[in-house]
Amino acid sequence: MTQTNPRVIAQPTPPPPEIEEVPSYRMWKWYDYFTFNVDHKLIGIQYIVMGFIFYLVGGAMAIAMRTELRTPDPDFVDPSLYNALLTNHGTVMIFLWVIPTTIGGFGNYFIPLMIGARDMAFPKLNALAFWLNPPAALLLAVSFIYGGAQAGWTSYPPLSEITAPQAQVLWVAALILIGTSSIMGSLNFLVTIWKMRVPSLPLLKMPLFCWSIIAAAVIALIGTPPLTIGLLLLTFDILFGTSFYKPDAGGTVVLYQHLFWFYSHPAVYLMVLPVFGVMSEVIPVYARKPIFGYTAIAYSSLAISFVGLFVWVHHMFTSGTAPWMRMFFTVSTLLVAIPTGVKIFSWVATLWQGKIRYTSAMLFAVGLLSMFVFGGITGVTLAAVPFDLHVHDSYYIVGHFHYVLFGGSVFGIYAGVYHWFPKMTGRFLDERLGKIHFVMTFFGTHLTFLPMHNLGLSGMPRRIAMYDPQFQALNQLCTWGAYLLALSIVPFYFNVIYSWIKGKRSSGNPWNALTLEWTTDSPPMIENWEVLPVVTTGPYDYGKDRQEEVRQTD
Ligand code: HEM
Ligand SMILES: [Cu+2]
């Protein structure tokens, strides 16, 4: 096992030499990935591969919607199929692509490696949590036999109680399975990080990715149960004739909105916090500089998850919410911008005067920075009640959340894959294809989602398959952008599959990085280390003249 010599770290790292040696230790076979296996690395790969399959499914639904929206009339799919595509596009992209890939995938693969552990605290629970997802996906697929859930990914009653009830109940069952998986995973992460760090790794020396996973796990643990209750009450209304959400029988639809958004707004932080963690792992490595404001970044993750639990009513400013409540949630929503800003400025300060190497991972990280600032600023505009009343349920909203979800989470996932692929597979991705992928994705994202803001400001509502002809030109621009995004994944998926089999072999630490996952081989042996490491340096001490180095003891 090669140990990195930190003294050479100050210079931009030359491309790693070609290595020929094939790892001699036992490794999982391809068929192991289809089994109930408790190894955290294998489970991590199961989540990532599942995520990238559902990215294709959610993306195909998006392309079908955009093809429909090329013209003002419903001439590609009929309106009820459009409703089903819309509902399941949002559901699949959030619950079967971004959340499982970031937390389930990167979290499972790298948390134990980053803290010097051989596995997660509860390996069997870990495997079970993964295997709750494929049946959930199956339920969503079966729901299309009944026309598919039709009421949007928010599934507000009364619409969700009167349209496609069988499909709606299957949709609910799928979300409850995924929610249970998320609760199990969060418990596992918190106990693992708290109890299984090597003794030489205090909390405030952990890689920042660990802090982002802690923050995300807390959100999932607090937010998921209310969502589950809200969905169960919806099912009771549909199946057993109760009236929790039936105003004419004493119920109230606003109750559902509160239970739904108490989870679903913090859920957006479930989707960005892990990629914020990826940002803090990627930027110092390719800027060759210590991260700026380690402690501030660590605590800002916790601050985002704490304040983020008190903003959900900003989705309900048009639901007859009392003025005092609007005011409270306007202020709390604006407050979230502060810890987010702390991260953004710290990353910019880290880049400042760095010896930056624009690898594909770094390009996506810097791309995320610009996309997220844009999406974040439009988010701040929506916290202002007078403005929100005008653009609520318009394409301005659709443009806003795609900048933070696509420009944020998806860009972050790409950065993580380019950065960690050599560690997970022992081979490099092709950087030329990576750069082509980045350019197509960067311009495709702007072309697809920027015009949506204008459409919304001009009054185009969301969730409709037919619209006023005045909106056609900008819709066509969005559709061409979506086609470019669809095309952009070709060099990426080809690169991943080809490189996984035939890519240049990587050493244990091709980027000369300092966090613990890079002290293992690539890919790591099943037990991760022969002997557990002892940490003697900070995770991002690049450029610092350091005598110490990571050494082995038993
Ligand atoms: C691949 C590129 C994507 C394209 C072209 C795309 C396109 C769209 C369009 C056109 C709509 C609005 C449909 C309407 O209101 O009538 C929509 C809705 C939505 N999208 Fe995407 N999207 C993409 C990626 C994503 C990603 C990565 C996420 C999340 C992680 C996401 C989450 C959502 C959600 C939650 C909705 C709202 C669904 C609803 O109204 O119930 N999308 N998307
Ligand atoms: Cu929100």
Coordinates of C-alpha atoms and ligand atoms in Angstrom, one line a residue:
M1 CA 0.0 0.0 0.0
T2 CA 1.6 3.3 -1.1
Q3 CA 1.7 6.2 1.4
T4 CA 1.5 9.8 0.0
N5 CA 4.4 12.1 1.0
P6 CA 2.6 15.4 1.8
R7 CA 5.7 17.6 1.3
V8 CA 5.2 17.5 -2.6
I9 CA 1.6 18.6 -2.3
A10 CA 2.1 22.3 -2.8
Q11 CA 2.6 21.9 -6.6
P12 CA -0.2 21.2 -9.1
T13 CA -0.3 17.4 -9.2
P14 CA 1.0 15.9 -12.5
P15 CA -1.3 13.3 -14.1
P16 CA -0.7 10.0 -12.3
P17 CA 1.4 7.5 -14.0
E18 CA -0.2 4.4 -15.6
I19 CA -0.1 1.5 -13.2
E20 CA -0.4 -2.1 -14.3
E21 CA -0.7 -4.1 -11.1
V22 CA -4.1 -5.6 -10.5
P23 CA -5.3 -5.7 -6.8
S24 CA -4.5 -9.2 -5.4
Y25 CA -7.0 -9.2 -2.6
R26 CA -10.6 -10.7 -2.7
M27 CA -13.1 -8.4 -4.4
W28 CA -16.8 -8.7 -5.0
K29 CA -17.9 -10.3 -8.3
W30 CA -20.5 -8.6 -10.5
Y31 CA -23.3 -10.9 -9.3
D32 CA -22.6 -9.9 -5.7
Y33 CA -24.1 -6.5 -6.5
F34 CA -27.5 -8.2 -7.0
T35 CA -27.5 -9.8 -3.6
F36 CA -28.4 -8.8 0.0
N37 CA -24.8 -7.9 0.9
V38 CA -23.7 -6.0 4.0
D39 CA -20.4 -4.4 2.7
H40 CA -20.9 -0.6 2.9
K41 CA -18.9 -0.1 -0.4
L42 CA -21.0 -2.6 -2.3
I43 CA -24.2 -1.1 -0.9
G44 CA -22.9 2.4 -1.9
I45 CA -22.4 1.2 -5.5
Q46 CA -25.9 -0.4 -5.5
Y47 CA -27.4 3.0 -4.6
I48 CA -25.3 4.9 -7.2
V49 CA -26.1 2.4 -10.0
M50 CA -29.8 2.4 -9.1
G51 CA -29.8 6.2 -9.0
F52 CA -28.2 6.5 -12.4
I53 CA -30.8 4.1 -13.9
F54 CA -33.7 6.2 -12.4
Y55 CA -32.0 9.4 -13.6
L56 CA -32.6 7.9 -17.1
V57 CA -36.2 7.1 -16.3
G58 CA -36.9 10.6 -14.8
G59 CA -35.0 12.2 -17.6
A60 CA -37.0 10.3 -20.3
M61 CA -40.2 11.6 -18.6
A62 CA -38.8 15.1 -18.7
I63 CA -38.0 14.8 -22.4
A64 CA -41.6 13.6 -23.1
M65 CA -43.0 16.6 -21.2
R66 CA -40.7 19.0 -23.0
T67 CA -41.6 17.4 -26.4
E68 CA -45.3 18.0 -25.5
L69 CA -44.6 21.6 -24.5
R70 CA -43.0 22.4 -27.9
T71 CA -46.5 23.4 -29.1
P72 CA -49.4 25.1 -27.2
D73 CA -51.8 22.2 -28.0
P74 CA -51.7 18.7 -26.3
D75 CA -50.4 16.9 -29.5
F76 CA -47.8 14.5 -28.1
V77 CA -49.3 13.0 -25.0
D78 CA -52.8 13.3 -23.7
P79 CA -53.4 15.5 -20.6
S80 CA -53.8 12.7 -18.1
L81 CA -50.6 11.0 -19.2
Y82 CA -48.9 14.4 -19.0
N83 CA -50.1 14.6 -15.4
A84 CA -48.7 11.1 -14.7
L85 CA -45.4 12.0 -16.3
L86 CA -45.1 15.2 -14.4
T87 CA -46.0 13.5 -11.1
N88 CA -43.6 10.7 -11.5
H89 CA -40.8 12.8 -13.0
G90 CA -40.6 14.8 -9.9
T91 CA -41.0 11.8 -7.6
V92 CA -38.4 9.6 -9.4
M93 CA -35.9 12.5 -9.7
I94 CA -36.1 13.3 -6.0
F95 CA -36.7 9.9 -4.3
L96 CA -35.0 7.4 -6.6
W97 CA -32.2 9.5 -8.1
V98 CA -30.8 12.5 -6.1
I99 CA -31.5 11.4 -2.5
P100 CA -30.4 7.8 -2.8
T101 CA -27.4 8.6 -5.0
T102 CA -26.0 11.3 -2.7
I103 CA -26.7 10.0 0.8
G104 CA -27.2 6.3 0.1
G105 CA -24.5 6.1 -2.6
F106 CA -21.7 8.5 -1.7
G107 CA -22.6 8.4 2.0
N108 CA -22.4 4.6 2.3
Y109 CA -19.3 4.3 0.2
F110 CA -17.2 7.0 1.8
I111 CA -18.4 7.8 5.4
P112 CA -16.7 4.6 6.9
L113 CA -13.6 5.2 4.8
M114 CA -13.4 8.8 5.8
I115 CA -13.6 8.1 9.6
G116 CA -11.3 5.0 9.5
A117 CA -14.0 2.4 10.0
R118 CA -14.3 -1.0 8.4
D119 CA -18.1 -0.7 7.9
M120 CA -21.3 1.1 9.1
A121 CA -22.6 0.5 12.6
F122 CA -25.5 -1.7 11.5
P123 CA -24.5 -3.5 8.3
K124 CA -27.6 -5.7 8.0
L125 CA -29.9 -2.7 8.6
N126 CA -27.9 -1.0 5.9
A127 CA -28.5 -3.7 3.3
L128 CA -32.2 -3.9 4.3
A129 CA -32.5 -0.1 3.8
F130 CA -31.2 -0.4 0.3
W131 CA -33.5 -3.3 -0.6
L132 CA -36.6 -1.3 0.3
N133 CA -36.0 0.9 -2.8
P134 CA -36.4 -1.6 -5.7
P135 CA -39.9 -2.7 -4.5
A136 CA -40.9 1.0 -4.1
A137 CA -39.8 1.6 -7.7
L138 CA -41.9 -1.5 -8.8
L139 CA -44.9 0.0 -7.0
L140 CA -44.5 3.2 -9.0
A141 CA -44.2 1.3 -12.2
V142 CA -47.3 -0.8 -11.4
S143 CA -49.2 2.5 -10.7
F144 CA -49.0 3.3 -14.4
I145 CA -51.4 0.3 -15.0
Y146 CA -54.0 2.5 -13.3
G147 CA -53.0 5.6 -15.2
G148 CA -50.3 6.7 -12.7
A149 CA -50.7 9.2 -9.9
Q150 CA -52.0 12.5 -11.4
A151 CA -51.8 15.2 -8.8
G152 CA -48.2 16.3 -9.0
W153 CA -45.3 15.2 -6.8
T154 CA -47.0 17.2 -4.0
S155 CA -50.2 15.2 -4.4
Y156 CA -52.4 17.8 -2.7
P157 CA -55.9 16.7 -1.8
P158 CA -58.7 17.0 -2.8
L159 CA -57.3 16.3 -6.3
S160 CA -55.2 13.4 -5.1
E161 CA -58.3 11.8 -3.5
I162 CA -60.4 12.0 -6.7
T163 CA -58.1 11.2 -9.6
A164 CA -56.6 7.7 -10.2
P165 CA -57.1 6.5 -6.6
Q166 CA -55.5 3.1 -7.0
A167 CA -52.4 4.7 -8.6
Q168 CA -52.3 7.3 -5.8
V169 CA -52.3 4.6 -3.1
L170 CA -49.5 2.8 -4.9
W171 CA -47.6 6.1 -5.1
V172 CA -48.1 6.6 -1.3
A173 CA -46.9 3.0 -0.6
A174 CA -43.8 3.6 -2.6
L175 CA -43.0 6.8 -0.8
I176 CA -43.5 5.2 2.6
L177 CA -41.1 2.4 1.7
I178 CA -38.5 5.0 0.5
G179 CA -39.1 7.1 3.6
T180 CA -38.5 4.0 5.9
S181 CA -35.3 3.3 4.0
S182 CA -34.2 6.9 4.6
I183 CA -34.9 6.8 8.3
M184 CA -32.9 3.5 8.7
G185 CA -30.0 4.9 6.7
S186 CA -29.9 8.2 8.8
L187 CA -29.8 6.3 12.1
N188 CA -27.0 4.2 10.7
F189 CA -25.0 7.3 9.6
L190 CA -25.4 9.1 12.9
V191 CA -24.3 6.1 15.1
T192 CA -21.4 5.2 12.7
I193 CA -20.0 8.8 12.7
W194 CA -20.5 9.1 16.5
K195 CA -19.2 5.7 17.5
M196 CA -16.9 4.3 14.8
R197 CA -14.3 7.1 14.2
V198 CA -10.7 6.0 14.8
P199 CA -9.6 7.5 18.1
S200 CA -7.2 9.9 16.4
L201 CA -10.0 11.5 14.5
P202 CA -11.9 14.2 16.6
L203 CA -15.2 15.5 15.1
L204 CA -13.6 18.8 14.1
K205 CA -10.9 17.0 12.0
M206 CA -13.4 14.9 10.1
P207 CA -13.8 15.6 6.3
L208 CA -16.6 18.1 5.8
F209 CA -18.6 15.5 3.8
C210 CA -19.2 13.8 7.1
W211 CA -20.7 17.0 8.6
S212 CA -23.0 17.4 5.6
I213 CA -24.2 13.8 6.1
I214 CA -24.9 14.4 9.8
A215 CA -27.0 17.4 8.9
A216 CA -28.9 15.5 6.2
A217 CA -29.5 12.5 8.5
V218 CA -31.0 14.8 11.2
I219 CA -33.4 16.3 8.7
A220 CA -34.5 12.9 7.4
L221 CA -35.0 11.6 11.0
I222 CA -37.1 14.6 12.0
G223 CA -38.9 15.3 8.7
T224 CA -39.9 11.8 7.4
P225 CA -42.3 10.7 10.1
P226 CA -44.7 13.7 9.6
L227 CA -44.7 13.1 5.9
T228 CA -45.5 9.4 6.4
I229 CA -48.4 10.3 8.7
G230 CA -49.7 12.8 6.1
L231 CA -49.6 10.1 3.4
L232 CA -51.2 7.5 5.6
L233 CA -54.1 9.9 6.3
L234 CA -54.5 10.4 2.6
T235 CA -54.7 6.7 2.1
F236 CA -57.3 6.4 4.8
D237 CA -59.4 9.0 3.1
I238 CA -59.1 7.2 -0.3
L239 CA -59.5 3.6 0.9
F240 CA -61.6 3.8 4.1
G241 CA -63.8 6.9 3.6
T242 CA -62.3 8.9 6.5
S243 CA -62.4 12.7 6.1
F244 CA -59.0 14.1 7.3
Y245 CA -58.7 16.2 4.2
K246 CA -62.4 16.6 3.3
P247 CA -63.6 20.1 4.1
D248 CA -67.3 19.2 3.7
A249 CA -66.9 16.5 6.4
G250 CA -64.9 18.6 8.9
G251 CA -61.5 17.9 7.5
T252 CA -59.0 20.4 6.1
V253 CA -56.7 20.2 3.0
V254 CA -54.2 22.6 4.6
L255 CA -53.3 20.0 7.2
Y256 CA -51.9 17.8 4.3
Q257 CA -49.9 20.8 3.0
H258 CA -48.3 21.3 6.4
L259 CA -47.4 17.6 6.9
F260 CA -46.1 17.4 3.3
W261 CA -44.0 20.5 3.3
F262 CA -42.7 20.0 6.9
Y263 CA -40.7 17.2 5.2
S264 CA -40.5 18.3 1.6
H265 CA -38.8 21.7 2.1
P266 CA -36.1 20.3 4.3
A267 CA -35.9 17.5 1.7
V268 CA -34.3 20.0 -0.6
Y269 CA -31.5 20.3 1.9
L270 CA -31.3 16.5 1.9
M271 CA -30.5 16.9 -1.8
V272 CA -28.0 19.7 -1.5
L273 CA -26.2 19.2 1.8
P274 CA -24.4 16.0 0.6
V275 CA -23.3 17.7 -2.6
F276 CA -22.1 20.7 -0.5
G277 CA -20.0 18.0 1.2
V278 CA -18.7 16.9 -2.2
M279 CA -17.8 20.5 -2.9
S280 CA -15.7 20.8 0.2
E281 CA -13.9 17.5 -0.7
V282 CA -13.3 18.5 -4.3
I283 CA -12.3 22.2 -4.2
P284 CA -9.2 22.0 -1.9
V285 CA -7.8 18.9 -3.7
Y286 CA -7.7 20.6 -7.1
A287 CA -7.0 24.1 -5.8
R288 CA -4.1 22.7 -3.7
K289 CA -5.1 25.0 -0.8
P290 CA -6.4 24.3 2.7
I291 CA -10.1 24.9 2.8
F292 CA -11.1 28.4 4.0
G293 CA -13.2 28.4 7.2
Y294 CA -13.3 24.6 8.1
T295 CA -15.3 25.2 11.3
A296 CA -17.6 27.7 9.8
I297 CA -18.5 25.3 6.9
A298 CA -19.0 22.4 9.4
Y299 CA -21.4 24.4 11.6
S300 CA -23.2 26.0 8.6
S301 CA -24.3 22.5 7.6
L302 CA -25.9 22.1 11.0
A303 CA -27.4 25.6 10.8
I304 CA -28.9 24.9 7.4
S305 CA -30.6 21.7 8.7
F306 CA -31.8 23.5 11.9
V307 CA -33.2 26.7 10.3
G308 CA -34.3 24.7 7.3
L309 CA -36.9 22.9 9.5
F310 CA -38.7 26.2 10.2
V311 CA -39.4 27.5 6.7
W312 CA -41.9 25.1 5.1
V313 CA -44.8 27.6 5.1
H314 CA -43.2 29.6 2.3
H315 CA -44.8 27.0 0.0
M316 CA -48.2 28.0 1.4
F317 CA -48.3 31.8 1.2
T318 CA -51.3 31.4 -1.2
S319 CA -53.1 28.9 1.0
G320 CA -54.8 31.5 3.1
T321 CA -52.0 31.6 5.6
A322 CA -52.3 34.3 8.4
P323 CA -50.2 37.4 7.9
W324 CA -48.2 36.9 11.1
M325 CA -47.3 33.4 9.9
R326 CA -46.3 34.8 6.4
M327 CA -44.0 37.3 8.1
F328 CA -42.4 34.6 10.4
F329 CA -41.7 32.3 7.5
T330 CA -40.4 35.1 5.2
V331 CA -37.8 35.9 7.9
S332 CA -36.9 32.3 8.6
T333 CA -36.5 31.6 4.8
L334 CA -34.2 34.6 4.4
L335 CA -32.2 33.4 7.3
V336 CA -31.3 30.2 5.5
A337 CA -29.4 32.2 3.0
I338 CA -26.8 33.1 5.7
P339 CA -25.3 29.6 6.4
T340 CA -25.5 28.9 2.7
G341 CA -23.6 32.1 2.0
V342 CA -20.9 31.1 4.5
K343 CA -20.3 28.0 2.4
I344 CA -20.3 29.8 -0.9
F345 CA -17.9 32.5 0.3
S346 CA -15.6 29.9 1.9
W347 CA -15.4 27.9 -1.3
V348 CA -14.6 31.1 -3.3
A349 CA -12.0 32.0 -0.7
T350 CA -10.4 28.6 -1.1
L351 CA -10.3 29.0 -4.9
W352 CA -8.8 32.4 -4.6
Q353 CA -5.1 32.3 -5.7
G354 CA -5.2 28.5 -5.7
K355 CA -3.1 26.4 -8.1
I356 CA -6.3 25.2 -9.8
R357 CA -6.4 22.1 -11.9
Y358 CA -9.5 22.1 -14.0
T359 CA -10.3 18.5 -14.0
S360 CA -13.9 17.4 -14.8
A361 CA -14.6 17.1 -11.1
M362 CA -13.4 20.7 -10.5
L363 CA -15.3 22.0 -13.5
F364 CA -18.6 20.6 -12.2
A365 CA -17.8 21.9 -8.7
V366 CA -17.2 25.5 -10.1
G367 CA -20.3 25.0 -12.3
L368 CA -22.3 24.1 -9.3
L369 CA -21.1 27.3 -7.5
S370 CA -22.5 29.6 -10.2
M371 CA -25.7 27.6 -10.8
F372 CA -26.5 27.4 -7.1
V373 CA -25.9 31.1 -6.5
F374 CA -28.3 31.9 -9.3
G375 CA -30.9 29.4 -8.0
G376 CA -30.4 30.6 -4.5
I377 CA -31.0 34.2 -5.4
T378 CA -34.3 33.4 -7.1
G379 CA -35.1 31.5 -3.9
V380 CA -34.6 34.6 -1.9
T381 CA -37.0 36.5 -4.2
L382 CA -39.7 33.9 -3.5
A383 CA -39.4 34.5 0.3
A384 CA -41.0 37.9 -0.3
V385 CA -44.7 37.4 0.0
P386 CA -45.8 40.1 -2.4
F387 CA -43.6 38.6 -5.2
D388 CA -44.4 35.0 -4.3
L389 CA -48.2 35.7 -4.6
H390 CA -47.7 36.6 -8.2
V391 CA -45.3 33.8 -9.3
H392 CA -46.6 31.0 -7.2
D393 CA -47.4 27.9 -9.3
S394 CA -45.8 29.6 -12.4
Y395 CA -42.8 28.6 -14.5
Y396 CA -40.7 31.0 -12.4
I397 CA -40.9 28.3 -9.7
V398 CA -40.1 25.5 -12.1
G399 CA -37.0 27.4 -13.3
H400 CA -35.9 28.2 -9.7
F401 CA -36.0 24.7 -8.3
H402 CA -34.3 23.2 -11.4
Y403 CA -31.4 25.6 -10.9
V404 CA -30.9 24.4 -7.4
L405 CA -31.8 20.7 -8.0
F406 CA -30.2 20.2 -11.4
G407 CA -27.5 23.0 -11.3
G408 CA -26.9 22.1 -7.6
S409 CA -27.5 18.4 -6.8
V410 CA -26.9 16.9 -10.3
F411 CA -23.8 19.0 -10.9
G412 CA -22.6 17.9 -7.4
I413 CA -23.2 14.2 -8.2
Y414 CA -21.2 14.5 -11.4
A415 CA -18.3 16.2 -9.5
G416 CA -18.4 13.4 -6.9
V417 CA -18.3 10.7 -9.6
Y418 CA -15.4 12.2 -11.4
H419 CA -13.5 12.7 -8.1
W420 CA -14.2 9.3 -6.5
F421 CA -14.5 7.0 -9.6
P422 CA -10.8 6.0 -9.4
K423 CA -11.3 5.1 -5.7
M424 CA -14.5 3.1 -6.3
T425 CA -13.3 1.2 -9.4
G426 CA -9.5 1.4 -9.5
R427 CA -9.7 3.1 -12.9
F428 CA -9.8 6.6 -14.3
L429 CA -12.6 8.2 -16.3
D430 CA -11.6 9.8 -19.6
E431 CA -11.0 13.5 -18.9
R432 CA -11.6 14.6 -22.5
L433 CA -15.1 13.0 -22.5
G434 CA -15.6 14.6 -19.1
K435 CA -14.9 18.1 -20.4
I436 CA -17.3 17.5 -23.4
H437 CA -19.9 16.3 -20.9
F438 CA -19.4 19.4 -18.7
V439 CA -19.7 21.9 -21.6
M440 CA -22.9 20.3 -22.9
T441 CA -24.4 20.1 -19.4
F442 CA -23.5 23.6 -18.5
F443 CA -25.1 25.2 -21.5
G444 CA -28.0 22.7 -21.6
T445 CA -28.9 23.6 -18.1
H446 CA -29.0 27.4 -18.8
L447 CA -30.9 26.9 -22.1
T448 CA -33.5 24.6 -20.5
F449 CA -34.2 26.4 -17.2
L450 CA -33.3 30.1 -17.7
P451 CA -36.2 30.9 -20.1
M452 CA -38.6 29.3 -17.6
H453 CA -38.2 32.4 -15.3
N454 CA -39.4 34.7 -18.1
L455 CA -42.3 32.4 -18.9
G456 CA -43.4 32.5 -15.2
L457 CA -43.0 36.3 -14.9
S458 CA -45.1 36.6 -18.1
G459 CA -47.8 34.4 -16.4
M460 CA -47.4 30.9 -17.7
P461 CA -48.7 28.5 -15.1
R462 CA -46.9 25.2 -14.3
R463 CA -48.4 21.7 -14.6
I464 CA -50.3 22.3 -17.9
A465 CA -49.8 20.5 -21.2
M466 CA -51.5 23.2 -23.2
Y467 CA -50.8 27.0 -23.0
D468 CA -51.4 30.4 -24.6
P469 CA -49.5 30.6 -28.0
Q470 CA -47.6 33.7 -26.8
F471 CA -45.4 31.4 -24.7
Q472 CA -44.4 29.1 -27.6
A473 CA -41.1 30.6 -28.6
L474 CA -39.6 30.4 -25.1
N475 CA -41.0 26.9 -24.6
Q476 CA -39.2 25.8 -27.8
L477 CA -36.0 27.2 -26.4
C478 CA -36.5 25.2 -23.2
T479 CA -37.2 22.1 -25.2
W480 CA -34.0 22.4 -27.3
G481 CA -32.1 22.9 -24.1
A482 CA -33.7 19.7 -22.7
Y483 CA -32.6 17.9 -25.8
L484 CA -29.0 19.1 -25.3
L485 CA -29.2 17.9 -21.7
A486 CA -30.4 14.5 -22.9
L487 CA -27.5 14.4 -25.4
S488 CA -25.0 15.4 -22.7
I489 CA -25.4 12.2 -20.8
V490 CA -24.2 10.1 -23.8
P491 CA -20.5 10.9 -23.3
F492 CA -20.9 10.5 -19.6
Y493 CA -22.6 7.1 -19.5
F494 CA -20.3 5.8 -22.3
N495 CA -17.3 7.1 -20.3
V496 CA -18.4 5.4 -17.1
I497 CA -19.2 2.0 -18.6
Y498 CA -16.1 2.0 -20.9
S499 CA -13.7 3.2 -18.1
W500 CA -15.1 0.8 -15.5
I501 CA -14.0 -2.1 -17.8
K502 CA -11.1 -0.6 -19.7
G503 CA -10.1 2.7 -18.1
K504 CA -6.5 3.5 -17.1
R505 CA -5.7 1.9 -13.8
S506 CA -5.4 4.2 -10.8
S507 CA -3.2 4.1 -7.7
G508 CA -4.6 4.4 -4.2
N509 CA -4.3 8.2 -4.2
P510 CA -4.2 9.6 -7.8
W511 CA -5.1 13.1 -6.7
N512 CA -2.6 13.3 -3.9
A513 CA -5.5 14.0 -1.5
L514 CA -5.3 13.9 2.3
T515 CA -8.6 12.5 3.5
L516 CA -8.6 8.9 4.7
E517 CA -10.4 7.2 1.9
W518 CA -7.3 7.9 -0.2
T519 CA -5.1 5.9 2.1
T520 CA -6.8 2.7 1.0
D521 CA -6.1 0.9 -2.3
S522 CA -8.4 1.6 -5.3
P523 CA -10.8 -0.1 -5.1
P524 CA -10.3 -0.7 -1.3
M525 CA -10.1 -4.3 0.0
I526 CA -13.4 -5.5 1.5
E527 CA -12.1 -4.8 5.0
N528 CA -10.9 -1.4 3.9
W529 CA -7.6 -1.5 5.7
E530 CA -5.2 -4.3 6.8
V531 CA -4.6 -2.2 10.0
L532 CA -6.6 0.9 10.9
P533 CA -5.0 4.2 10.1
V534 CA -4.0 6.9 12.6
V535 CA -4.7 10.5 11.6
T536 CA -2.2 13.2 12.4
T537 CA -3.1 16.0 10.1
G538 CA -6.1 18.1 9.1
P539 CA -8.1 16.8 6.1
Y540 CA -7.2 19.7 3.9
D541 CA -3.7 20.8 4.9
Y542 CA -2.6 21.3 1.3
G543 CA 0.4 23.5 0.8
K544 CA 1.2 23.5 4.5
D545 CA 4.8 22.3 5.2
R546 CA 4.0 19.3 7.3
Q547 CA 6.4 16.8 8.9
E548 CA 3.7 14.4 10.0
E549 CA 2.1 12.0 7.7
V550 CA -0.6 9.4 8.0
R551 CA 1.1 6.4 9.6
Q552 CA -0.1 2.9 10.5
T553 CA -0.3 1.5 14.0
D554 CA -2.2 -1.4 15.5
Ligands
HEM1 C1 -33.0 16.4 -16.9 C2 -33.4 17.5 -17.0 C3 -34.8 18.0 -16.5 C4 -35.8 18.5 -17.3 C5 -35.7 18.8 -18.8 C6 -36.9 18.8 -16.4 C7 -38.1 19.3 -16.9 C8 -39.2 19.5 -16.1 C9 -40.5 20.2 -16.5 C10 -40.7 20.7 -17.9 C11 -41.3 20.3 -15.4 C12 -42.6 21.0 -15.3 C13 -43.7 20.4 -15.8 C14 -45.0 21.2 -15.5 O1 -45.1 21.9 -14.6 O2 -45.9 21.1 -16.4 C15 -40.6 19.6 -14.3 C16 -41.1 19.5 -13.1 C17 -40.4 19.0 -12.0 N1 -39.1 18.6 -12.0 FE1 -37.9 18.5 -13.6 N2 -36.6 18.4 -15.2 C18 -35.3 17.9 -15.2 C19 -34.6 17.4 -14.1 C20 -35.1 17.4 -12.8 C21 -34.3 17.0 -11.6 C22 -32.8 16.6 -11.7 C23 -35.1 17.1 -10.6 C24 -34.9 16.8 -9.1 C25 -33.9 16.4 -8.5 C26 -36.4 17.5 -11.1 C27 -37.5 17.7 -10.3 C28 -38.8 18.2 -10.7 C29 -39.9 18.4 -9.8 C30 -40.0 18.1 -8.4 C31 -40.9 18.9 -10.7 C32 -42.4 19.3 -10.2 C33 -43.3 18.2 -10.6 C34 -44.7 18.7 -10.2 O3 -45.1 19.8 -10.6 O4 -45.4 18.0 -9.5 N3 -36.4 17.7 -12.4 N4 -39.3 19.2 -14.7
CU2 CU -39.3 25.5 0.2

